XYZ file of C-alpha atoms in Angstrom:
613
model
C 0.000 0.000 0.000
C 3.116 2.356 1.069
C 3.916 2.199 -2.902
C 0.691 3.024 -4.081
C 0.003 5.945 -1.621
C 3.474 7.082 -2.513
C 2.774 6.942 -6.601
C -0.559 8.639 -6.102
C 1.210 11.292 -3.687
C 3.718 11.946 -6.623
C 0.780 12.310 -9.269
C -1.290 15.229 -7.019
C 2.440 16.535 -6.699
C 2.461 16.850 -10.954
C -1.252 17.623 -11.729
C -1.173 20.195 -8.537
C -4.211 22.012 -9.773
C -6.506 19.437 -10.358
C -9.646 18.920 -8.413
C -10.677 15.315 -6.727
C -13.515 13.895 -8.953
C -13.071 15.952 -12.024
C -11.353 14.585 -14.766
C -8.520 15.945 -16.879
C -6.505 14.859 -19.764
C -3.436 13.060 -19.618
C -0.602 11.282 -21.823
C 1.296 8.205 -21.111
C 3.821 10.304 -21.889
C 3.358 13.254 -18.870
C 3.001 9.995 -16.493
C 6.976 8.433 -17.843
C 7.799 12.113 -16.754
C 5.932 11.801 -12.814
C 7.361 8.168 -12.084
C 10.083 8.204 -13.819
C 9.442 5.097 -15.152
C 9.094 3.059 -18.655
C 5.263 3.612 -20.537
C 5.109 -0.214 -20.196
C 5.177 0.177 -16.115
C 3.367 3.239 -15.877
C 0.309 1.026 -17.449
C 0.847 -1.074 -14.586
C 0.557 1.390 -11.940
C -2.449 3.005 -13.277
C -3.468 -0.591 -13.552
C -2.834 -0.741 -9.496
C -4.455 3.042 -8.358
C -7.374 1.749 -10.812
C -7.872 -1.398 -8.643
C -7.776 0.744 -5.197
C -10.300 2.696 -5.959
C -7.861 5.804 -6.158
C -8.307 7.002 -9.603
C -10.604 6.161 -12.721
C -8.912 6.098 -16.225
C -10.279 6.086 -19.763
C -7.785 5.308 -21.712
C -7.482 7.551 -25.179
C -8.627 5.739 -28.705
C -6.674 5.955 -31.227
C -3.839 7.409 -32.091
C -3.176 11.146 -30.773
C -6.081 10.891 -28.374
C -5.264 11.649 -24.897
C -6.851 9.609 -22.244
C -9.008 10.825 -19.334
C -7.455 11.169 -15.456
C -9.780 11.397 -12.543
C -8.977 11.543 -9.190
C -10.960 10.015 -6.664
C -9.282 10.613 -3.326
C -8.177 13.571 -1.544
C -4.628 14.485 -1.156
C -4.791 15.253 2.580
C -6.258 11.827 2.788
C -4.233 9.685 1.269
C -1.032 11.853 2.612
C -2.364 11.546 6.598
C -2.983 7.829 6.030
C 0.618 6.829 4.609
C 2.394 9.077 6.739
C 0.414 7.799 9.905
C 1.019 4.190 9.128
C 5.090 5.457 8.588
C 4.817 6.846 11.789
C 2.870 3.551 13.833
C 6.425 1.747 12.165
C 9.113 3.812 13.455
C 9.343 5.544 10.166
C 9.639 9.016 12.044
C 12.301 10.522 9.697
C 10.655 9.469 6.575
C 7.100 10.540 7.613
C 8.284 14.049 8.483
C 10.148 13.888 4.654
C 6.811 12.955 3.447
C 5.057 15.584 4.977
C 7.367 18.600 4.106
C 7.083 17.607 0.642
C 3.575 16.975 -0.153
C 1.361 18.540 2.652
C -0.144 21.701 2.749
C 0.108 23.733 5.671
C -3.162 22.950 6.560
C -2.441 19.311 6.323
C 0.830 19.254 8.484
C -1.095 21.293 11.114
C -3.516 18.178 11.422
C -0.548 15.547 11.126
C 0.927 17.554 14.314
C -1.999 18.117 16.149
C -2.729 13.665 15.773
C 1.297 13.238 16.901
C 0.737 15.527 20.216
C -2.502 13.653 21.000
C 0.010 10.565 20.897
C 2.071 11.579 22.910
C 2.449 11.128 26.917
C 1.059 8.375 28.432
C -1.123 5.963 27.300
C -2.785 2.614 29.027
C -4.213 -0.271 26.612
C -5.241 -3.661 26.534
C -2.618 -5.888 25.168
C -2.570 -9.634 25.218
C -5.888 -9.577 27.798
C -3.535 -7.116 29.742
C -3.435 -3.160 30.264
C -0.156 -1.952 29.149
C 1.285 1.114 30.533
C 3.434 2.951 27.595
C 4.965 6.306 27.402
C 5.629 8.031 24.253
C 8.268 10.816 23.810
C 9.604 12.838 21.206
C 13.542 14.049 20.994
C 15.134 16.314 18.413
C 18.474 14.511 17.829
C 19.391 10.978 16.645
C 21.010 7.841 18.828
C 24.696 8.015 18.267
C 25.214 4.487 20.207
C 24.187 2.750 23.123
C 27.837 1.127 24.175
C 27.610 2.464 27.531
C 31.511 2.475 26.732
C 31.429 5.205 23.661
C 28.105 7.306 25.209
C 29.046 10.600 24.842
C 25.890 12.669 25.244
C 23.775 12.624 27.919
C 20.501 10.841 26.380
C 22.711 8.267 25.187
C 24.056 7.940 28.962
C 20.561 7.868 30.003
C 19.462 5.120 27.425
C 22.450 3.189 28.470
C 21.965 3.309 32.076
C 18.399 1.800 31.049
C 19.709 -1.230 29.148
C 23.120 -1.753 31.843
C 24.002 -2.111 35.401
C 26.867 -1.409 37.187
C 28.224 -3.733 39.491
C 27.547 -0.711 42.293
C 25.364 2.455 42.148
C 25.558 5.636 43.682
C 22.663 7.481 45.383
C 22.946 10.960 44.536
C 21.088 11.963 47.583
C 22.881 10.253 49.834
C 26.164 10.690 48.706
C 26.869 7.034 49.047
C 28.322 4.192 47.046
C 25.278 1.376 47.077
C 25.220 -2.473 45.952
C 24.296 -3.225 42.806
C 25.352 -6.265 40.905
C 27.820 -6.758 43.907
C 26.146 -7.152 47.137
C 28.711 -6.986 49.129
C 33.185 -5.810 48.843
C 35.838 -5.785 51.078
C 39.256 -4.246 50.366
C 42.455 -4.827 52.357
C 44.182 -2.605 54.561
C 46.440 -0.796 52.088
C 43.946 -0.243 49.919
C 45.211 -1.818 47.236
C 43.074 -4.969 47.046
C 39.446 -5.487 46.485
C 37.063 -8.004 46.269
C 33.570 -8.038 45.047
C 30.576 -10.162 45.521
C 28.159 -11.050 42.750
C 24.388 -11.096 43.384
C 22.923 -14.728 42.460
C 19.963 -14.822 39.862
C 20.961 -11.312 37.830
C 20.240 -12.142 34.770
C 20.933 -11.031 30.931
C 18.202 -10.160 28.938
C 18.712 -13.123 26.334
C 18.002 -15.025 29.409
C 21.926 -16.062 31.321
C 22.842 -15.778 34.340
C 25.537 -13.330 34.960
C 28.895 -14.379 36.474
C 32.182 -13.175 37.139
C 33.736 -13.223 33.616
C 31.348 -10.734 32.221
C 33.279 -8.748 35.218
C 36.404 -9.385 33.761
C 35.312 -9.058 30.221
C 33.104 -5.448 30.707
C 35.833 -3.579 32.885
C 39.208 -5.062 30.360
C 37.939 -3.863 27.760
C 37.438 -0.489 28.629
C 40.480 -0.555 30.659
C 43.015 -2.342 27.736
C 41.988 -0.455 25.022
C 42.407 3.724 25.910
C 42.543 4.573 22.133
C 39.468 3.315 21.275
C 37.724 3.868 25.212
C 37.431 7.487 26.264
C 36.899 6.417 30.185
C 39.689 4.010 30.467
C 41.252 6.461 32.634
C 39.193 5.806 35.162
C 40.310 2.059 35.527
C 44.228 3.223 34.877
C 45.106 2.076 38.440
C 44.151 -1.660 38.223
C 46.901 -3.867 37.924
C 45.305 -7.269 37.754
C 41.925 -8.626 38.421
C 40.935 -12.430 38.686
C 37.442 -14.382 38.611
C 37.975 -16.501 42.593
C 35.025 -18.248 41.407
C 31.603 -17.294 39.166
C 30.510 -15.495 41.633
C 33.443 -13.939 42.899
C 36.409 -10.918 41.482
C 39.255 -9.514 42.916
C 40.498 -6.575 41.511
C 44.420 -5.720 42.448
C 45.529 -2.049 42.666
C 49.139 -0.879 41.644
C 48.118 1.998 44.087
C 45.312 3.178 46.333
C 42.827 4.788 44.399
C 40.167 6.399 46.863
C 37.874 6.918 43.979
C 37.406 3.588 42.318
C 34.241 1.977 43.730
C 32.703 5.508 42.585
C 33.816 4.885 39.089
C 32.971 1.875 39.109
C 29.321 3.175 39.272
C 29.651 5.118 36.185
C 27.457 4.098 32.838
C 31.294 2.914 30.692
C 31.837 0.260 33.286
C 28.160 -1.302 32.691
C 28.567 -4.824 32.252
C 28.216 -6.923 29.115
C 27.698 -10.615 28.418
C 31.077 -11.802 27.146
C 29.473 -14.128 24.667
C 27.602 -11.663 22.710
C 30.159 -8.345 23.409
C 32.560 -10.254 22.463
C 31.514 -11.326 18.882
C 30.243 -9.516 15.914
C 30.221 -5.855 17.451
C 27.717 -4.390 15.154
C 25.162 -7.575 15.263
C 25.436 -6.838 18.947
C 24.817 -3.356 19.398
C 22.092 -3.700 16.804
C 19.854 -5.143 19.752
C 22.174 -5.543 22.806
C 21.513 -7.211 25.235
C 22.099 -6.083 29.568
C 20.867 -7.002 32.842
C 19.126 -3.677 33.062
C 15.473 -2.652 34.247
C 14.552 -2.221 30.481
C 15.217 -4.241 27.328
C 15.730 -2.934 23.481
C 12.656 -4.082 21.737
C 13.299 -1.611 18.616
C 15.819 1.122 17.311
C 16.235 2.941 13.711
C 16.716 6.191 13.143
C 13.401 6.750 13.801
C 12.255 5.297 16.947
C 13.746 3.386 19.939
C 11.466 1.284 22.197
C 12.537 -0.181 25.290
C 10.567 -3.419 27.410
C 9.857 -3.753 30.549
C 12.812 -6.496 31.896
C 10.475 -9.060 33.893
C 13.306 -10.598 35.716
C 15.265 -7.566 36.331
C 16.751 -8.755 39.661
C 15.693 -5.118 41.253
C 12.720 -5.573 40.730
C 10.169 -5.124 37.655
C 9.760 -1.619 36.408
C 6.092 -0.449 36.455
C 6.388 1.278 32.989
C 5.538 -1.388 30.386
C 6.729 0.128 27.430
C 8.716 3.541 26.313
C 8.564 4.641 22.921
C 11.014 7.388 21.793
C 10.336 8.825 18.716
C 13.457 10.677 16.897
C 12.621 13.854 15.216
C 14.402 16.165 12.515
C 16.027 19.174 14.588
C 13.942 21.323 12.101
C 10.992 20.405 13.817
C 11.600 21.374 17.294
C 8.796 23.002 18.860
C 6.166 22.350 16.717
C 4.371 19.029 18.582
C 1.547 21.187 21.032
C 1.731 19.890 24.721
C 1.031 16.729 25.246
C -2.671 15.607 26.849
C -3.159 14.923 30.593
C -1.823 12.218 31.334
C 1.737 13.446 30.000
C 5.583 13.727 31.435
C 7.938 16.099 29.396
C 11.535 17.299 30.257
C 12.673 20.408 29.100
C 16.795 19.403 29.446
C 18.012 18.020 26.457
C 15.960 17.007 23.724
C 12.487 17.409 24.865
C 10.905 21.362 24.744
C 7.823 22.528 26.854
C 8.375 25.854 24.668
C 4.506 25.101 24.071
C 3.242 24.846 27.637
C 0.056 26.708 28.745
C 0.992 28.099 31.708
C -2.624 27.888 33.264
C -2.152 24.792 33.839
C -0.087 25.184 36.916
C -2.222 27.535 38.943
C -3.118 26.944 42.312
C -5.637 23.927 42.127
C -4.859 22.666 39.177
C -4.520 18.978 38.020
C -0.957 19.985 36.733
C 2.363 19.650 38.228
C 5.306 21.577 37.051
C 8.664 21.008 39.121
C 11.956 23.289 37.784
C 15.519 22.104 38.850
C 19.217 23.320 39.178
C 21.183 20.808 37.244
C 25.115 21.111 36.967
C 24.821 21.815 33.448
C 26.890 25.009 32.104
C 27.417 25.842 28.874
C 30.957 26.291 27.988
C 33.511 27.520 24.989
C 37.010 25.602 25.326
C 39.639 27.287 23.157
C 42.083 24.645 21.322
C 45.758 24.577 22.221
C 46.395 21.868 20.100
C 46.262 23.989 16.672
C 47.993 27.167 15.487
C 45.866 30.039 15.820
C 44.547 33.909 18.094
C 43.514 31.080 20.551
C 47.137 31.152 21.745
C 46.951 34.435 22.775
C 46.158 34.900 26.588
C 45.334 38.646 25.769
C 43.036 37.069 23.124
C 40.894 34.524 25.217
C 40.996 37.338 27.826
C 39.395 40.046 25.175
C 37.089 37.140 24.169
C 35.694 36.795 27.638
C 35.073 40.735 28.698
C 33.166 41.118 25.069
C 30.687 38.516 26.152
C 28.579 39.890 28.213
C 26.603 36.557 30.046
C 23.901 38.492 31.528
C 23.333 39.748 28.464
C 23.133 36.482 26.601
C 20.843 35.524 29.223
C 18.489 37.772 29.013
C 18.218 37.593 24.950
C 18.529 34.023 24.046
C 16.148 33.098 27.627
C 14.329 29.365 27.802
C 16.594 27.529 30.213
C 19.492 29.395 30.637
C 19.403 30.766 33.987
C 22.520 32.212 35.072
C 25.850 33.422 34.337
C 27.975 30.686 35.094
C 31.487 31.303 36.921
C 32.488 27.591 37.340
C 31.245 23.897 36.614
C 28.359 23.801 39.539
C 25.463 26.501 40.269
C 25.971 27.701 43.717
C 23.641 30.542 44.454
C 24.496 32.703 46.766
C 27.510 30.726 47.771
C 30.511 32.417 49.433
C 32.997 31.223 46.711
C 30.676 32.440 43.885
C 29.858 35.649 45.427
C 33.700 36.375 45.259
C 34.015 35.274 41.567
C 31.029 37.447 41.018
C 32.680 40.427 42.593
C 36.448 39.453 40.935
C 34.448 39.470 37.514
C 32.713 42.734 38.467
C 36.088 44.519 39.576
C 37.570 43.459 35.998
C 34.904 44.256 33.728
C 36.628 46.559 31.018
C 35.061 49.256 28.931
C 34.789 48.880 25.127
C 38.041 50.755 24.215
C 40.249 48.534 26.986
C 39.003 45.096 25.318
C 40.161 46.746 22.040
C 43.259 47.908 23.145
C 43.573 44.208 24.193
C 43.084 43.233 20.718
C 45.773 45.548 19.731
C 47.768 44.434 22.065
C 47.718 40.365 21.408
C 48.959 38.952 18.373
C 45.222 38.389 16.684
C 45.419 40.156 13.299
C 42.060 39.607 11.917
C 42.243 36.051 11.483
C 38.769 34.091 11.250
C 38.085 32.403 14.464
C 36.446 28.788 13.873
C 33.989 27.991 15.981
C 32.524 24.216 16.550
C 29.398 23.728 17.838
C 26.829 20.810 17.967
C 22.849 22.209 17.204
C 21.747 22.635 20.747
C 24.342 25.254 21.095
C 23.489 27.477 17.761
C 21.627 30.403 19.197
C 25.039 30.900 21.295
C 27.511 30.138 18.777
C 25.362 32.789 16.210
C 24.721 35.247 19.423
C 28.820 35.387 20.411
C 29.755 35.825 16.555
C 27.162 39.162 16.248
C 28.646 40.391 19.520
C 32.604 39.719 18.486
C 31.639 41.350 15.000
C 31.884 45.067 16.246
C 35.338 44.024 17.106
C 36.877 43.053 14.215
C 36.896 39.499 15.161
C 35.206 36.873 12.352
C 34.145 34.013 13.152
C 33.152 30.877 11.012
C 30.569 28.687 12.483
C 30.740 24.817 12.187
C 27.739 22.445 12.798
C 29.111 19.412 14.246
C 27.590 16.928 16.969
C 30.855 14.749 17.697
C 34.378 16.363 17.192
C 36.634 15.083 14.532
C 39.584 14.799 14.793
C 42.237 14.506 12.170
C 45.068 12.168 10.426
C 47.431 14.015 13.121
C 44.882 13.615 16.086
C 44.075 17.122 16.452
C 41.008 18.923 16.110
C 40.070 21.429 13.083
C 38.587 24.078 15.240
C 39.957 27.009 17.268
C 37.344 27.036 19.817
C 34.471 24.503 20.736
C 31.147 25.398 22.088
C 28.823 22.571 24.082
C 27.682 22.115 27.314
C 29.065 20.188 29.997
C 26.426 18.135 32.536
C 28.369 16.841 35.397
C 27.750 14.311 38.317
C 26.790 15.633 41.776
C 30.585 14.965 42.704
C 34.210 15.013 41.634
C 33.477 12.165 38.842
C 32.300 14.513 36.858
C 34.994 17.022 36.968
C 37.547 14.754 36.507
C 35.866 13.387 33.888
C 35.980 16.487 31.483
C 39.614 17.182 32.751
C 40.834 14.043 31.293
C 39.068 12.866 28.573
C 40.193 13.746 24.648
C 36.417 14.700 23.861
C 36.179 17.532 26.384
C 38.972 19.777 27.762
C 41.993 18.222 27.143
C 42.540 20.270 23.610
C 42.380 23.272 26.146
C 45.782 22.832 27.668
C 49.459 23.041 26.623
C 52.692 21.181 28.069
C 52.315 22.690 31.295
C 48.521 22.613 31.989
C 48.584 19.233 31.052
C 51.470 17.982 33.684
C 49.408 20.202 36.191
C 46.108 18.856 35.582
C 47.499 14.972 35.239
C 49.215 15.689 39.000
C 46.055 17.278 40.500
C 44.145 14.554 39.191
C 46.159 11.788 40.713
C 46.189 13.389 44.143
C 42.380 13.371 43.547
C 42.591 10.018 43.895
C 44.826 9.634 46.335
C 43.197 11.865 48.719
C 40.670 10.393 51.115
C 39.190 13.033 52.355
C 36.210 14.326 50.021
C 36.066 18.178 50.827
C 39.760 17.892 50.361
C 39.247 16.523 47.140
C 37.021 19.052 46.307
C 39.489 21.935 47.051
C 42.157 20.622 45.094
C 39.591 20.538 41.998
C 38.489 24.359 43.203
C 42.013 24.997 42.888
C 42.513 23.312 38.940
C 39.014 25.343 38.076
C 40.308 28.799 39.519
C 43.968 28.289 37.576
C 41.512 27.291 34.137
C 39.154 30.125 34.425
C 42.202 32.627 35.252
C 43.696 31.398 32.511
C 40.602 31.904 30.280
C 41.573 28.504 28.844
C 37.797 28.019 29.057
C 35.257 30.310 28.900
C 31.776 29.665 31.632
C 29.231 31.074 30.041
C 25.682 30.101 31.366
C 23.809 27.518 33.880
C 20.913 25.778 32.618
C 17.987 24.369 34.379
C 15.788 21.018 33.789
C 11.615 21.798 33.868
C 9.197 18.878 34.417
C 5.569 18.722 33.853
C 2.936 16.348 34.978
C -0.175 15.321 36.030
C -0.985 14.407 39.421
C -1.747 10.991 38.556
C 1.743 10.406 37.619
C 3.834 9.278 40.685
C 7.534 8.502 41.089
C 8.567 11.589 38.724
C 12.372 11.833 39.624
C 15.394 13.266 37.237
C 18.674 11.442 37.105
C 21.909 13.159 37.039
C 21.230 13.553 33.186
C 18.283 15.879 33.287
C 15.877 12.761 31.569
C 13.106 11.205 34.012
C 13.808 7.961 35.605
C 11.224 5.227 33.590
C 11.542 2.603 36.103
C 10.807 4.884 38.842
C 7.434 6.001 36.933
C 4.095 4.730 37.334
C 0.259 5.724 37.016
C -1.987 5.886 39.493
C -5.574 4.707 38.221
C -8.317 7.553 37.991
């Protein structure tokens, strides 16, 4: 049928002004021209639309006559119907094609208006059972789901769905909690450990784990550093042995204070060695975890994720999450969804669209808005020739861009001027960098004397940025204009680097979401695909030291003044540039209980469930 509607799509496309029902006259001819096709074939697909019921045909007689075209359906129709059915497959990318290129305004107004109806949650009979299911759109395609390679933060969150850890942390508590390891004990000098493996924990393709997925999951990441962003964090193991299956000890070549927290992070998830092991992209097509959820479908178009019945945590109470991928170019559009809805505004999801009435006092509604240490940031690259190199450069760079400013034009969820990684209202520390930044702030002829001063001598300044970060990129290169400074704007989501291993750009603009402790810092610190293009010989030795003693240090608000100290030297430095702190917005109706974000800004779905009217 998808052929047919398609054909008949293409011929409205052609004959644009005729009406349904009335006839017109046609050539075999004009039709070669609409389907591109031989005259023998295009008899036998107005053989085909004749059959449907779509269109009636008299053919011409005799030579030179031209035969008679009616069509019997309308285009809205026929276009709502194919693009619908698209859509009910996971065909999200080609439905919104479809759309663009045959609908009228009028039409893709209707299409929108049946998506946001779809959207939210939903509860249906399947199999002689009711099947909780929410549906969610997001604006930016699935790079991977190796919890290994995840690089943004939906893909950490989709991971962390699929995966376990063999421990967890809780956030709230600041604590280091079992997970696939009930229990650990480490010897006196800290430098061995030993981890006990819950019974019954159990893949999704139905095996038990045991302690050589251990072994596999955390030497892979931890052997290969060129091809494993986060093998950092596993530098310090020197040797680790399965006791028995349900048993691993892990041998230290020095104490590392930090390692049952990494150990909780979403790259040391842990993978059946059978299956990782083997054809890597067969695996990852459909992979299979011990996590609360399992992969039931992904294209570029849609990824839908199971309930995990024997999830040894227990059974989530969400049956079924549907996340539909949308074109960046339609942001915004889908209206809010209907009551019975959940929608983030971090990351992918927008609730540009919300009716604020819906929150007043009394309401059904629930709207809950969040701090998240999320800051938007622009890293200037050491690594290539270029102004960059300047100090007096990246310092005239930061007094032209004025935050509050930026803030107050650009709006939705950027909240704050941001003078480090983590927001800290009112916070001794930050009320000092406020005033320091104050007591600094130079007038328009000092930044250009600046300018004159450095070595920059009109050289185009290439930015990098991936699409969530456009308004800024475009909003800093109108403000730097004025200055003489040109910048060229690059639209790209992962950074590429080079034969030589460097980066193309001179400065990179993205936003950096960290844990609630020094994981996350360290994390960006270290790894290729965040800061370490910011620093040169020196910073580099410095940062590699400090992060060390990080580990070494046992104390945590010791830990966290050392990485105070490596932020202060970085943002003196104006090796990187804060720039603004974001929140996370969630709506909901009151029948929705266990609403809780993760350190990602994306709503738990196990936690989530529905409490019946």
């Amino acid at each position: 049928m998808q052929a047919a509607s398609l054909r008949y799509l293409e011929l409205n496309s052609y004959f644009h002004g005729a009406q349904a029902g009335k006839s017109f006259p046609v050539t075999i001819s004009q039709l070669t021209e609409v389907w591109h096709c031989t005259p023998r074939y295009v008899k036998q697909i107005v053989h085909h639309l004749s059959d449907t019921g779509w269109i009636e045909w008299k053919a011409g007689q005799g030579r030179g006559n031209r035969s008679e075209l009616t069509l019997l359906q309308g285009l809205e129709d026929v276009l709502l119907r194919e693009v619908k059915q698209r859509m009910e497959q996971g065909q999200v990318q080609e439905s919104v094609d479809l759309m663009n290129r045959y609908g009228t305004e009028s039409v893709r107004n209707r299409f929108m208006d049946w998506l946001s109806e779809g959207m939210g949650f939903s509860t249906k009979a399947v199999s002689d059972r009711l099947q909780d299911t929410l549906r969610l759109p997001v604006y930016r395609k699935i790079y991977t789901l190796d919890p290994g390679r995840v690089y943004y933060a939906f893909d950490f969150h989709l991971a962390g769905q699929l995966f376990n850890t063999l421990v967890k942390y809780d956030r709230d508590n600041r604590q280091v909690m079992p997970c696939i390891a009930h229990s650990w004990e480490n010897s006196l000098d800290g430098l061995f450990w030993t981890f006990h493996l819950k019974k019954g924990v159990m893949f999704h393709h139905g095996r038990e784990l045991n302690a050589e997925d251990v072994l596999f999951s955390l030497n892979r990441i931890r052997l290969q550093p060129d091809s494993f962003e986060a093998a950092w964090m596993l530098q310090d193991i020197e040797s680790m042995e399965a006791a028995d299956h349900k048993t691993v000890n892990i041998r230290l070549r020095q104490p590392n204070h930090l390692l049952l927290r990494f150990l909780c992070t979403v790259p040391t998830s842990i993978l059946p060695v059978e299956l990782a092991s083997g054809d890597r992209a067969e695996f990852w097509s459909k992979p299979s975890g011990t996590g609360p959820f399992r992969l039931a479908q992904l294209n570029e178009g849609i990824c839908v994720l199971e309930a995990f019945d024997a999830h040894f945590q227990g059974r989530p109470h969400l049956d079924r999450v549907e996340v539909l991928i949308f074109p960046d170019t339609e942001t915004g559009r889908l209206k809010e969804p209907d009551w019975a809805s959940v929608m983030s505004s971090q990351g992918d999801a927008g609730l540009t669209r919300l009716d604020p009435r819906r929150y007043e006092e009394g309401s059904d509604w629930c709207r809950e808005e969040s701090m998240f240490a999320c800051s938007s940031l622009l890293v200037f690259n050491q690594w290539k020739q270029g102004p960059q190199h300047d100090p007096l450069f990246r310092q005239a760079l930061h007094q032209i861009i004025d935050r509050q400013q930026l803030i107050a034009e650009l709006g939705e969820d950027r909240m704050y001027p941001a003078r480090g990684f983590r927001p800290r209202p009112n916070h001794p520390e930050d009320e000092r960098n406020k005033a320091e930044t104050e007591q600094t702030c130079l007038s328009e002829q000092e930044i250009r004397d600046l300018l004159m001063a450095s070595s920059y001598n009109g050289e185009t300044f290439h930015l990098s940025v991936n699409m969530f970060h456009q308004e800024d990129a475009v909003w800093i290169a109108e403000h730097l204009k004025p200055f003489g400074i040109h910048v060229r704007i690059t639209m790209e989501d992962l950074v590429h680097f080079g034969q030589n291993g460097q980066p193309a750009y001179d400065g990179r603009l993205f936003g950096a979401t960290l844990e609630t402790d020094e994981v996350g810092e360290l994390e960006v610190y270290l790894q290729k695909n965040y800061f370490l293009t910011a620093y040169d010989e020196d910073m580099a030795e410095h940062v590699k030291k400090t992060a060390a003693a990080v580990c070494r240090e046992p104390d945590r608000h010791r830990r966290s003044e050392m990485l105070r100290g490596l932020e202060k030297r970085i943002r003196q430095d104006h090796l990187i540039l804060f720039l603004a702190h974001k929140k996370s917005s969630t709506a909901f109706h009151k029948s929705i209980r266990g609403v809780s974000m993760n350190e990602y800004g994306w709503l738990d779905f196990h936690k989530i469930w529905i409490q019946p009217s």
